[in-house]
Amino acid sequence: MKRRTFLKLATATTMSTLAAPYVHAQEKKFAGITLRFGGWGGLYDETIQKSVAAPLEERTGLKVEITAGTQSADLVKLVANKENPPFDVYQADSAYMVEALKADLIQKVTEAEVPNIKRILPGFREYGEYGVPYSIFAYIPVYNSQLVEKPLTTYTDITRPDLKGRLALPAATFDTWNLYLLGLTEENGGSISNMEPAYTLLEQAKSNIVALAQSTVAMVQMFENEEATAGVISDARGHELRSKGKPIVSVYPPLGIYGATSYMNVVKNAQHPEAAFAFLNQMLSNEGMLGLPRTLRLGVTTDVKLPDDIAKDLTFNSPERVALKKKVDWEKWMANRGARIERINKILRG
């Protein structure tokens, strides 16, 4: 082989060797970056990891660090560390969106940064360009059909005397979970501005209450152990209990169902905002959106097509059910938070 030919071949081989990893690196846009995500624990976080984080890492090289916690605790951390926040992405339901905006913790997200926003259905972005809604849930009455003889049909039914010592309710500090109180008051002539009917009924139901749950996990355990046979729980947890073989019936009150929307937010001063936008876009993709309905039967916020076997188990799975979803004045609900907690505690400890 001539020297000139050899040099050409050697150069071509060297360039080919160098080009492969370079092209590969170019394809992995977020290689070497770790996105910090405030999770909610358990199967919820496992689902986010599988349907959002893992596919994103495969395509872009982005690693996602999920830290399980609660939205209230994460909010406190963000307020205390505004200049150097512990998360890039903060999850908040409708109520905590009010608090996050008030504290100026999150930034606007538009279709320019997250193209899949165009797939969000009308009415779900309650806060304009703040927050990306990705899931809906309801807090509804439930009961064990083998241990409760007469079916429950309304929120007010949790006050029935035949449920004495059998009712589990959430602790007073759970803002969205305690929407059952709004159900009680509006079923009995009150309103968000007049909660007295709810407090009167709660007083009457004191002897029914066997426990106040400090977490959704604790509530599930109460029903699993049959310590409680009726109560108020999220539609997702009701499905979880049924999937474990428990005869738990979810109730859809005819005067309205109370629930909330879950949002993902890009935190102000996030270390990796561009990666956070990519994470939100993946959440709104078909792959991302199908995760939580598949595992927890939580409702969706986009035009994604749900398989029939999943859709049949969702709370808001028909025009009639959607029409039952009550609109909540979240600012007013949160403005009354302190007085509401104080009143509930006074009733239950009195």
mmCIF file of C-alpha atoms in Angstrom:
data_model
loop_
_atom_site.group_PDB
_atom_site.id
_atom_site.type_symbol
_atom_site.label_atom_id
_atom_site.label_comp_id
_atom_site.label_asym_id
_atom_site.label_seq_id
_atom_site.Cartn_x
_atom_site.Cartn_y
_atom_site.Cartn_z
ATOM 1 C CA MET A 1 0.000 0.000 0.000
ATOM 2 C CA LYS A 2 1.279 3.449 -0.913
ATOM 3 C CA ARG A 3 2.069 5.791 1.975
ATOM 4 C CA ARG A 4 -0.429 8.418 0.758
ATOM 5 C CA THR A 5 -3.243 5.836 0.577
ATOM 6 C CA PHE A 6 -2.371 4.520 4.032
ATOM 7 C CA LEU A 7 -2.506 8.029 5.548
ATOM 8 C CA LYS A 8 -5.919 8.677 3.975
ATOM 9 C CA LEU A 9 -7.287 5.448 5.385
ATOM 10 C CA ALA A 10 -5.787 6.057 8.818
ATOM 11 C CA THR A 11 -7.212 9.586 8.928
ATOM 12 C CA ALA A 12 -10.647 8.390 7.842
ATOM 13 C CA THR A 13 -10.625 5.651 10.501
ATOM 14 C CA THR A 14 -9.584 8.092 13.218
ATOM 15 C CA MET A 15 -12.254 10.637 12.232
ATOM 16 C CA SER A 16 -14.891 7.883 12.143
ATOM 17 C CA THR A 17 -13.922 6.773 15.648
ATOM 18 C CA LEU A 18 -14.126 10.330 16.940
ATOM 19 C CA ALA A 19 -17.351 11.134 15.136
ATOM 20 C CA ALA A 20 -19.431 8.316 16.632
ATOM 21 C CA PRO A 21 -19.304 9.459 20.274
ATOM 22 C CA TYR A 22 -19.589 13.091 19.171
ATOM 23 C CA VAL A 23 -22.806 12.415 17.240
ATOM 24 C CA HIS A 24 -24.097 10.297 20.124
ATOM 25 C CA ALA A 25 -23.372 13.146 22.544
ATOM 26 C CA GLN A 26 -25.166 15.591 20.277
ATOM 27 C CA GLU A 27 -28.266 13.381 20.355
ATOM 28 C CA LYS A 28 -28.244 13.288 24.188
ATOM 29 C CA LYS A 29 -29.142 16.928 24.753
ATOM 30 C CA PHE A 30 -29.228 16.748 28.557
ATOM 31 C CA ALA A 31 -26.425 14.248 29.156
ATOM 32 C CA GLY A 32 -24.715 14.955 32.474
ATOM 33 C CA ILE A 33 -27.673 16.955 33.854
ATOM 34 C CA THR A 34 -29.757 15.841 36.846
ATOM 35 C CA LEU A 35 -33.222 17.328 37.225
ATOM 36 C CA ARG A 36 -34.519 17.591 40.788
ATOM 37 C CA PHE A 37 -38.188 16.686 41.132
ATOM 38 C CA GLY A 38 -40.345 16.924 44.261
ATOM 39 C CA GLY A 39 -42.270 13.639 44.365
ATOM 40 C CA TRP A 40 -45.229 12.400 46.388
ATOM 41 C CA GLY A 41 -43.975 8.907 47.133
ATOM 42 C CA GLY A 42 -45.029 5.309 46.514
ATOM 43 C CA LEU A 43 -46.671 4.117 43.326
ATOM 44 C CA TYR A 44 -47.193 7.730 42.256
ATOM 45 C CA ASP A 45 -43.463 8.406 41.996
ATOM 46 C CA GLU A 46 -42.806 4.980 40.503
ATOM 47 C CA THR A 47 -45.265 5.803 37.737
ATOM 48 C CA ILE A 48 -43.702 9.210 37.039
ATOM 49 C CA GLN A 49 -40.301 7.526 36.886
ATOM 50 C CA LYS A 50 -41.496 4.896 34.413
ATOM 51 C CA SER A 51 -43.676 7.001 32.103
ATOM 52 C CA VAL A 52 -41.860 10.344 32.202
ATOM 53 C CA ALA A 53 -38.329 10.180 33.601
ATOM 54 C CA ALA A 54 -37.128 6.913 32.026
ATOM 55 C CA PRO A 55 -38.206 7.673 28.420
ATOM 56 C CA LEU A 56 -36.765 11.164 28.708
ATOM 57 C CA GLU A 57 -33.433 9.824 29.918
ATOM 58 C CA GLU A 58 -33.368 7.311 27.060
ATOM 59 C CA ARG A 59 -33.844 10.048 24.478
ATOM 60 C CA THR A 60 -31.959 12.982 25.991
ATOM 61 C CA GLY A 61 -29.643 11.619 28.670
ATOM 62 C CA LEU A 62 -31.448 13.598 31.383
ATOM 63 C CA LYS A 63 -31.388 11.974 34.811
ATOM 64 C CA VAL A 64 -34.273 12.738 37.167
ATOM 65 C CA GLU A 65 -33.797 12.691 40.927
ATOM 66 C CA ILE A 66 -37.180 12.191 42.606
ATOM 67 C CA THR A 67 -37.360 13.131 46.277
ATOM 68 C CA ALA A 68 -40.543 11.920 47.973
ATOM 69 C CA GLY A 69 -42.276 14.441 50.187
ATOM 70 C CA THR A 70 -45.459 16.474 50.475
ATOM 71 C CA GLN A 71 -46.439 19.603 48.624
ATOM 72 C CA SER A 72 -46.797 21.538 51.887
ATOM 73 C CA ALA A 73 -43.303 20.602 53.109
ATOM 74 C CA ASP A 74 -41.800 21.262 49.675
ATOM 75 C CA LEU A 75 -43.480 24.668 49.596
ATOM 76 C CA VAL A 76 -41.822 25.576 52.896
ATOM 77 C CA LYS A 77 -38.433 24.493 51.517
ATOM 78 C CA LEU A 78 -38.894 26.618 48.409
ATOM 79 C CA VAL A 79 -39.903 29.675 50.431
ATOM 80 C CA ALA A 80 -36.828 29.253 52.648
ATOM 81 C CA ASN A 81 -34.469 28.817 49.666
ATOM 82 C CA LYS A 82 -35.737 31.128 46.943
ATOM 83 C CA GLU A 83 -32.292 31.930 45.528
ATOM 84 C CA ASN A 84 -31.118 28.326 45.552
ATOM 85 C CA PRO A 85 -34.250 26.157 45.403
ATOM 86 C CA PRO A 86 -33.998 22.438 46.239
ATOM 87 C CA PHE A 87 -36.178 21.481 43.240
ATOM 88 C CA ASP A 88 -36.392 22.332 39.565
ATOM 89 C CA VAL A 89 -39.952 21.016 39.288
ATOM 90 C CA TYR A 90 -42.568 21.502 42.014
ATOM 91 C CA GLN A 91 -45.861 19.601 42.087
ATOM 92 C CA ALA A 92 -48.918 21.354 43.512
ATOM 93 C CA ASP A 93 -52.637 20.775 43.456
ATOM 94 C CA SER A 94 -55.147 23.562 42.823
ATOM 95 C CA ALA A 95 -55.064 24.783 46.425
ATOM 96 C CA TYR A 96 -51.282 24.932 46.725
ATOM 97 C CA MET A 97 -51.017 26.734 43.403
ATOM 98 C CA VAL A 98 -52.580 29.687 45.234
ATOM 99 C CA GLU A 99 -49.816 29.563 47.845
ATOM 100 C CA ALA A 100 -47.005 29.068 45.315
ATOM 101 C CA LEU A 101 -48.146 32.086 43.309
ATOM 102 C CA LYS A 102 -48.580 34.203 46.399
ATOM 103 C CA ALA A 103 -45.001 33.400 47.428
ATOM 104 C CA ASP A 104 -43.723 34.089 43.873
ATOM 105 C CA LEU A 105 -42.067 30.665 43.641
ATOM 106 C CA ILE A 106 -42.947 29.523 40.118
ATOM 107 C CA GLN A 107 -42.514 30.862 36.612
ATOM 108 C CA LYS A 108 -44.835 31.082 33.626
ATOM 109 C CA VAL A 109 -44.845 28.190 31.172
ATOM 110 C CA THR A 110 -46.063 28.731 27.628
ATOM 111 C CA GLU A 111 -46.482 26.656 24.492
ATOM 112 C CA ALA A 112 -43.173 28.064 23.230
ATOM 113 C CA GLU A 113 -41.304 26.196 25.996
ATOM 114 C CA VAL A 114 -43.669 23.226 26.285
ATOM 115 C CA PRO A 115 -45.306 22.501 22.892
ATOM 116 C CA ASN A 116 -47.655 19.835 24.275
ATOM 117 C CA ILE A 117 -49.501 22.528 26.231
ATOM 118 C CA LYS A 118 -51.620 22.859 23.095
ATOM 119 C CA ARG A 119 -53.080 19.441 23.943
ATOM 120 C CA ILE A 120 -54.494 20.555 27.314
ATOM 121 C CA LEU A 121 -58.284 20.597 27.286
ATOM 122 C CA PRO A 122 -60.187 23.857 27.869
ATOM 123 C CA GLY A 123 -60.768 24.859 31.484
ATOM 124 C CA PHE A 124 -57.860 23.031 33.087
ATOM 125 C CA ARG A 125 -55.361 25.901 33.277
ATOM 126 C CA GLU A 126 -56.938 27.657 36.245
ATOM 127 C CA TYR A 127 -54.008 30.031 36.698
ATOM 128 C CA GLY A 128 -53.398 31.320 33.192
ATOM 129 C CA GLU A 129 -49.844 30.632 32.044
ATOM 130 C CA TYR A 130 -48.751 29.415 35.477
ATOM 131 C CA GLY A 131 -48.641 25.681 36.079
ATOM 132 C CA VAL A 132 -49.044 22.736 33.716
ATOM 133 C CA PRO A 133 -52.083 20.649 34.709
ATOM 134 C CA TYR A 134 -51.487 16.938 34.232
ATOM 135 C CA SER A 135 -53.983 15.069 36.409
ATOM 136 C CA ILE A 136 -57.393 15.431 38.060
ATOM 137 C CA PHE A 137 -58.721 13.714 41.144
ATOM 138 C CA ALA A 138 -61.749 13.765 43.410
ATOM 139 C CA TYR A 139 -62.299 13.275 47.136
ATOM 140 C CA ILE A 140 -65.483 11.314 47.500
ATOM 141 C CA PRO A 141 -67.322 9.178 50.043
ATOM 142 C CA VAL A 142 -66.517 5.474 50.022
ATOM 143 C CA TYR A 143 -67.778 2.480 51.964
ATOM 144 C CA ASN A 144 -67.184 -1.230 52.427
ATOM 145 C CA SER A 145 -70.173 -2.900 50.751
ATOM 146 C CA GLN A 146 -69.830 -6.050 52.871
ATOM 147 C CA LEU A 147 -69.798 -4.205 56.190
ATOM 148 C CA VAL A 148 -72.122 -1.261 55.527
ATOM 149 C CA GLU A 149 -75.670 -2.453 54.947
ATOM 150 C CA LYS A 150 -77.174 0.709 53.439
ATOM 151 C CA PRO A 151 -75.244 2.268 50.525
ATOM 152 C CA LEU A 152 -73.953 5.827 50.820
ATOM 153 C CA THR A 153 -75.067 8.203 48.076
ATOM 154 C CA THR A 154 -74.037 11.706 49.231
ATOM 155 C CA TYR A 155 -71.397 13.520 51.282
ATOM 156 C CA THR A 156 -74.074 14.073 53.947
ATOM 157 C CA ASP A 157 -74.448 10.301 54.384
ATOM 158 C CA ILE A 158 -71.158 10.168 56.286
ATOM 159 C CA THR A 159 -73.089 11.663 59.219
ATOM 160 C CA ARG A 160 -75.572 8.755 59.399
ATOM 161 C CA PRO A 161 -75.911 7.231 62.899
ATOM 162 C CA ASP A 162 -75.477 3.680 61.562
ATOM 163 C CA LEU A 163 -71.810 4.562 60.869
ATOM 164 C CA LYS A 164 -70.996 5.119 64.554
ATOM 165 C CA GLY A 165 -67.346 4.292 65.245
ATOM 166 C CA ARG A 166 -66.741 3.287 61.620
ATOM 167 C CA LEU A 167 -65.836 6.515 59.809
ATOM 168 C CA ALA A 168 -62.359 7.667 58.781
ATOM 169 C CA LEU A 169 -61.834 11.305 57.804
ATOM 170 C CA PRO A 170 -58.736 13.331 56.889
ATOM 171 C CA ALA A 171 -56.904 15.513 59.388
ATOM 172 C CA ALA A 172 -57.937 19.169 59.362
ATOM 173 C CA THR A 173 -54.738 20.336 57.643
ATOM 174 C CA PHE A 174 -55.447 18.617 54.304
ATOM 175 C CA ASP A 175 -56.767 21.420 52.121
ATOM 176 C CA THR A 176 -58.058 19.522 49.090
ATOM 177 C CA TRP A 177 -59.006 16.382 50.988
ATOM 178 C CA ASN A 178 -61.262 18.479 53.246
ATOM 179 C CA LEU A 179 -63.363 19.530 50.273
ATOM 180 C CA TYR A 180 -65.855 17.019 51.664
ATOM 181 C CA LEU A 181 -66.833 19.877 54.012
ATOM 182 C CA LEU A 182 -67.789 21.965 50.990
ATOM 183 C CA GLY A 183 -69.854 19.007 49.834
ATOM 184 C CA LEU A 184 -71.580 18.856 53.227
ATOM 185 C CA THR A 185 -72.363 22.550 53.321
ATOM 186 C CA GLU A 186 -73.585 22.880 49.729
ATOM 187 C CA GLU A 187 -75.778 19.774 50.024
ATOM 188 C CA ASN A 188 -77.435 21.458 53.019
ATOM 189 C CA GLY A 189 -78.016 25.029 51.894
ATOM 190 C CA GLY A 190 -74.636 26.557 52.674
ATOM 191 C CA SER A 191 -71.761 27.782 50.517
ATOM 192 C CA ILE A 192 -68.045 28.460 50.608
ATOM 193 C CA SER A 193 -68.968 31.740 52.323
ATOM 194 C CA ASN A 194 -71.264 29.968 54.786
ATOM 195 C CA MET A 195 -69.720 26.776 56.112
ATOM 196 C CA GLU A 196 -71.978 26.545 59.181
ATOM 197 C CA PRO A 197 -74.106 23.656 57.828
ATOM 198 C CA ALA A 198 -70.934 21.578 57.427
ATOM 199 C CA TYR A 199 -69.723 22.325 60.945
ATOM 200 C CA THR A 200 -73.133 21.500 62.409
ATOM 201 C CA LEU A 201 -73.145 18.144 60.615
ATOM 202 C CA LEU A 202 -69.552 17.441 61.627
ATOM 203 C CA GLU A 203 -70.560 18.009 65.246
ATOM 204 C CA GLN A 204 -73.388 15.502 64.803
ATOM 205 C CA ALA A 205 -71.005 12.982 63.219
ATOM 206 C CA LYS A 206 -68.363 13.074 65.975
ATOM 207 C CA SER A 207 -69.363 9.693 67.362
ATOM 208 C CA ASN A 208 -68.977 8.175 63.890
ATOM 209 C CA ILE A 209 -65.296 9.083 63.576
ATOM 210 C CA VAL A 210 -62.895 6.312 64.480
ATOM 211 C CA ALA A 211 -59.768 8.139 63.253
ATOM 212 C CA LEU A 212 -58.416 11.185 61.445
ATOM 213 C CA ALA A 213 -55.917 10.080 58.819
ATOM 214 C CA GLN A 214 -52.603 11.927 58.668
ATOM 215 C CA SER A 215 -51.843 10.583 55.173
ATOM 216 C CA THR A 216 -53.501 8.761 52.292
ATOM 217 C CA VAL A 217 -51.370 5.711 53.112
ATOM 218 C CA ALA A 218 -52.770 5.676 56.652
ATOM 219 C CA MET A 219 -56.308 5.950 55.287
ATOM 220 C CA VAL A 220 -55.776 3.001 52.961
ATOM 221 C CA GLN A 221 -54.464 0.925 55.849
ATOM 222 C CA MET A 222 -57.565 1.710 57.930
ATOM 223 C CA PHE A 223 -59.775 0.304 55.196
ATOM 224 C CA GLU A 224 -57.491 -2.669 54.581
ATOM 225 C CA ASN A 225 -57.615 -3.559 58.289
ATOM 226 C CA GLU A 226 -61.369 -2.841 58.413
ATOM 227 C CA GLU A 227 -60.741 -0.376 61.200
ATOM 228 C CA ALA A 228 -62.853 1.965 59.075
ATOM 229 C CA THR A 229 -65.763 0.884 56.887
ATOM 230 C CA ALA A 230 -66.728 4.313 55.483
ATOM 231 C CA GLY A 231 -65.084 7.674 54.941
ATOM 232 C CA VAL A 232 -63.772 10.165 52.438
ATOM 233 C CA ILE A 233 -60.836 9.235 50.237
ATOM 234 C CA SER A 234 -59.445 10.046 46.799
ATOM 235 C CA ASP A 235 -60.858 8.211 43.807
ATOM 236 C CA ALA A 236 -57.340 6.896 43.123
ATOM 237 C CA ARG A 237 -57.039 5.313 46.565
ATOM 238 C CA GLY A 238 -60.500 3.805 46.247
ATOM 239 C CA HIS A 239 -59.347 2.085 43.071
ATOM 240 C CA GLU A 240 -56.176 0.959 44.836
ATOM 241 C CA LEU A 241 -58.228 -0.730 47.552
ATOM 242 C CA ARG A 242 -60.440 -2.467 44.997
ATOM 243 C CA SER A 243 -57.354 -3.682 43.136
ATOM 244 C CA LYS A 244 -56.282 -5.305 46.401
ATOM 245 C CA GLY A 245 -59.559 -7.182 46.589
ATOM 246 C CA LYS A 246 -61.354 -4.930 49.072
ATOM 247 C CA PRO A 247 -65.113 -4.401 48.462
ATOM 248 C CA ILE A 248 -64.844 -0.608 48.474
ATOM 249 C CA VAL A 249 -67.546 1.331 46.641
ATOM 250 C CA SER A 250 -66.859 4.877 45.441
ATOM 251 C CA VAL A 251 -69.786 7.287 45.703
ATOM 252 C CA TYR A 252 -70.556 10.001 43.131
ATOM 253 C CA PRO A 253 -72.945 12.442 44.862
ATOM 254 C CA PRO A 254 -75.678 13.654 42.479
ATOM 255 C CA LEU A 255 -75.409 17.299 43.558
ATOM 256 C CA GLY A 256 -71.729 17.506 42.667
ATOM 257 C CA ILE A 257 -68.286 15.979 43.054
ATOM 258 C CA TYR A 258 -65.461 17.933 44.664
ATOM 259 C CA GLY A 259 -61.903 17.509 43.532
ATOM 260 C CA ALA A 260 -58.826 19.294 42.250
ATOM 261 C CA THR A 261 -56.203 19.396 39.527
ATOM 262 C CA SER A 262 -52.527 18.531 39.963
ATOM 263 C CA TYR A 263 -49.940 20.816 38.361
ATOM 264 C CA MET A 264 -46.250 20.649 37.575
ATOM 265 C CA ASN A 265 -44.325 23.899 37.827
ATOM 266 C CA VAL A 266 -40.900 25.145 36.826
ATOM 267 C CA VAL A 267 -39.448 26.767 39.922
ATOM 268 C CA LYS A 268 -38.020 30.272 39.748
ATOM 269 C CA ASN A 269 -34.207 30.175 39.816
ATOM 270 C CA ALA A 270 -34.272 26.482 38.866
ATOM 271 C CA GLN A 271 -30.810 25.142 38.020
ATOM 272 C CA HIS A 272 -32.011 23.497 34.817
ATOM 273 C CA PRO A 273 -35.122 25.263 33.461
ATOM 274 C CA GLU A 274 -34.730 23.948 29.910
ATOM 275 C CA ALA A 275 -34.577 20.379 31.204
ATOM 276 C CA ALA A 276 -37.623 21.125 33.366
ATOM 277 C CA PHE A 277 -39.572 22.270 30.287
ATOM 278 C CA ALA A 278 -38.615 19.016 28.533
ATOM 279 C CA PHE A 279 -39.838 17.056 31.559
ATOM 280 C CA LEU A 280 -43.207 18.837 31.484
ATOM 281 C CA ASN A 281 -43.515 18.248 27.750
ATOM 282 C CA GLN A 282 -42.934 14.520 28.253
ATOM 283 C CA MET A 283 -45.537 14.519 31.038
ATOM 284 C CA LEU A 284 -48.110 15.862 28.553
ATOM 285 C CA SER A 285 -47.198 13.321 25.857
ATOM 286 C CA ASN A 286 -49.353 10.226 25.331
ATOM 287 C CA GLU A 287 -46.730 8.116 27.085
ATOM 288 C CA GLY A 288 -46.583 10.443 30.078
ATOM 289 C CA MET A 289 -50.318 11.024 30.390
ATOM 290 C CA LEU A 290 -51.271 7.338 30.315
ATOM 291 C CA GLY A 291 -49.077 6.445 33.295
ATOM 292 C CA LEU A 292 -51.202 7.653 36.216
ATOM 293 C CA PRO A 293 -54.558 6.583 34.733
ATOM 294 C CA ARG A 294 -53.098 3.123 34.159
ATOM 295 C CA THR A 295 -51.747 2.626 37.685
ATOM 296 C CA LEU A 296 -53.977 4.820 39.872
ATOM 297 C CA ARG A 297 -56.989 5.590 37.653
ATOM 298 C CA LEU A 298 -56.416 9.329 37.920
ATOM 299 C CA GLY A 299 -58.103 11.525 35.322
ATOM 300 C CA VAL A 300 -56.312 13.245 32.450
ATOM 301 C CA THR A 301 -56.110 16.862 31.276
ATOM 302 C CA THR A 302 -55.229 16.412 27.593
ATOM 303 C CA ASP A 303 -56.749 14.944 24.433
ATOM 304 C CA VAL A 304 -54.987 11.606 25.011
ATOM 305 C CA LYS A 305 -57.109 8.582 24.032
ATOM 306 C CA LEU A 306 -57.715 6.319 27.028
ATOM 307 C CA PRO A 307 -58.185 2.563 26.582
ATOM 308 C CA ASP A 308 -61.720 1.468 27.449
ATOM 309 C CA ASP A 309 -60.594 -0.778 30.306
ATOM 310 C CA ILE A 310 -58.994 2.231 32.006
ATOM 311 C CA ALA A 311 -61.651 4.834 31.159
ATOM 312 C CA LYS A 312 -64.454 2.792 32.727
ATOM 313 C CA ASP A 313 -62.778 3.082 36.158
ATOM 314 C CA LEU A 314 -62.254 6.857 36.100
ATOM 315 C CA THR A 315 -64.448 9.266 38.029
ATOM 316 C CA PHE A 316 -64.800 11.759 35.175
ATOM 317 C CA ASN A 317 -65.374 9.344 32.318
ATOM 318 C CA SER A 318 -68.549 10.700 30.717
ATOM 319 C CA PRO A 319 -70.184 14.059 29.940
ATOM 320 C CA GLU A 320 -72.616 13.418 32.806
ATOM 321 C CA ARG A 321 -69.806 12.853 35.316
ATOM 322 C CA VAL A 322 -67.824 15.826 34.052
ATOM 323 C CA ALA A 323 -70.933 17.968 34.550
ATOM 324 C CA LEU A 324 -70.912 16.941 38.236
ATOM 325 C CA LYS A 325 -67.416 18.340 38.805
ATOM 326 C CA LYS A 326 -67.852 21.371 41.039
ATOM 327 C CA LYS A 327 -65.850 24.522 40.488
ATOM 328 C CA VAL A 328 -64.047 25.711 43.612
ATOM 329 C CA ASP A 329 -62.993 29.264 44.447
ATOM 330 C CA TRP A 330 -59.506 28.235 45.511
ATOM 331 C CA GLU A 331 -58.408 31.681 46.653
ATOM 332 C CA LYS A 332 -61.375 31.940 48.997
ATOM 333 C CA TRP A 333 -60.927 28.327 50.138
ATOM 334 C CA MET A 334 -57.292 28.961 51.067
ATOM 335 C CA ALA A 335 -58.016 32.377 52.576
ATOM 336 C CA ASN A 336 -60.325 30.624 55.061
ATOM 337 C CA ARG A 337 -57.804 27.869 55.798
ATOM 338 C CA GLY A 338 -56.746 28.979 59.292
ATOM 339 C CA ALA A 339 -60.297 29.523 60.516
ATOM 340 C CA ARG A 340 -61.396 26.204 58.989
ATOM 341 C CA ILE A 341 -58.635 24.202 60.698
ATOM 342 C CA GLU A 342 -59.322 25.890 64.013
ATOM 343 C CA ARG A 343 -63.036 25.189 63.774
ATOM 344 C CA ILE A 344 -62.598 21.514 62.803
ATOM 345 C CA ASN A 345 -60.168 20.916 65.651
ATOM 346 C CA LYS A 346 -62.443 22.653 68.125
ATOM 347 C CA ILE A 347 -65.389 20.467 67.081
ATOM 348 C CA LEU A 348 -63.507 17.188 67.116
ATOM 349 C CA ARG A 349 -61.580 17.830 70.320
ATOM 350 C CA GLY A 350 -64.493 19.360 72.207
#
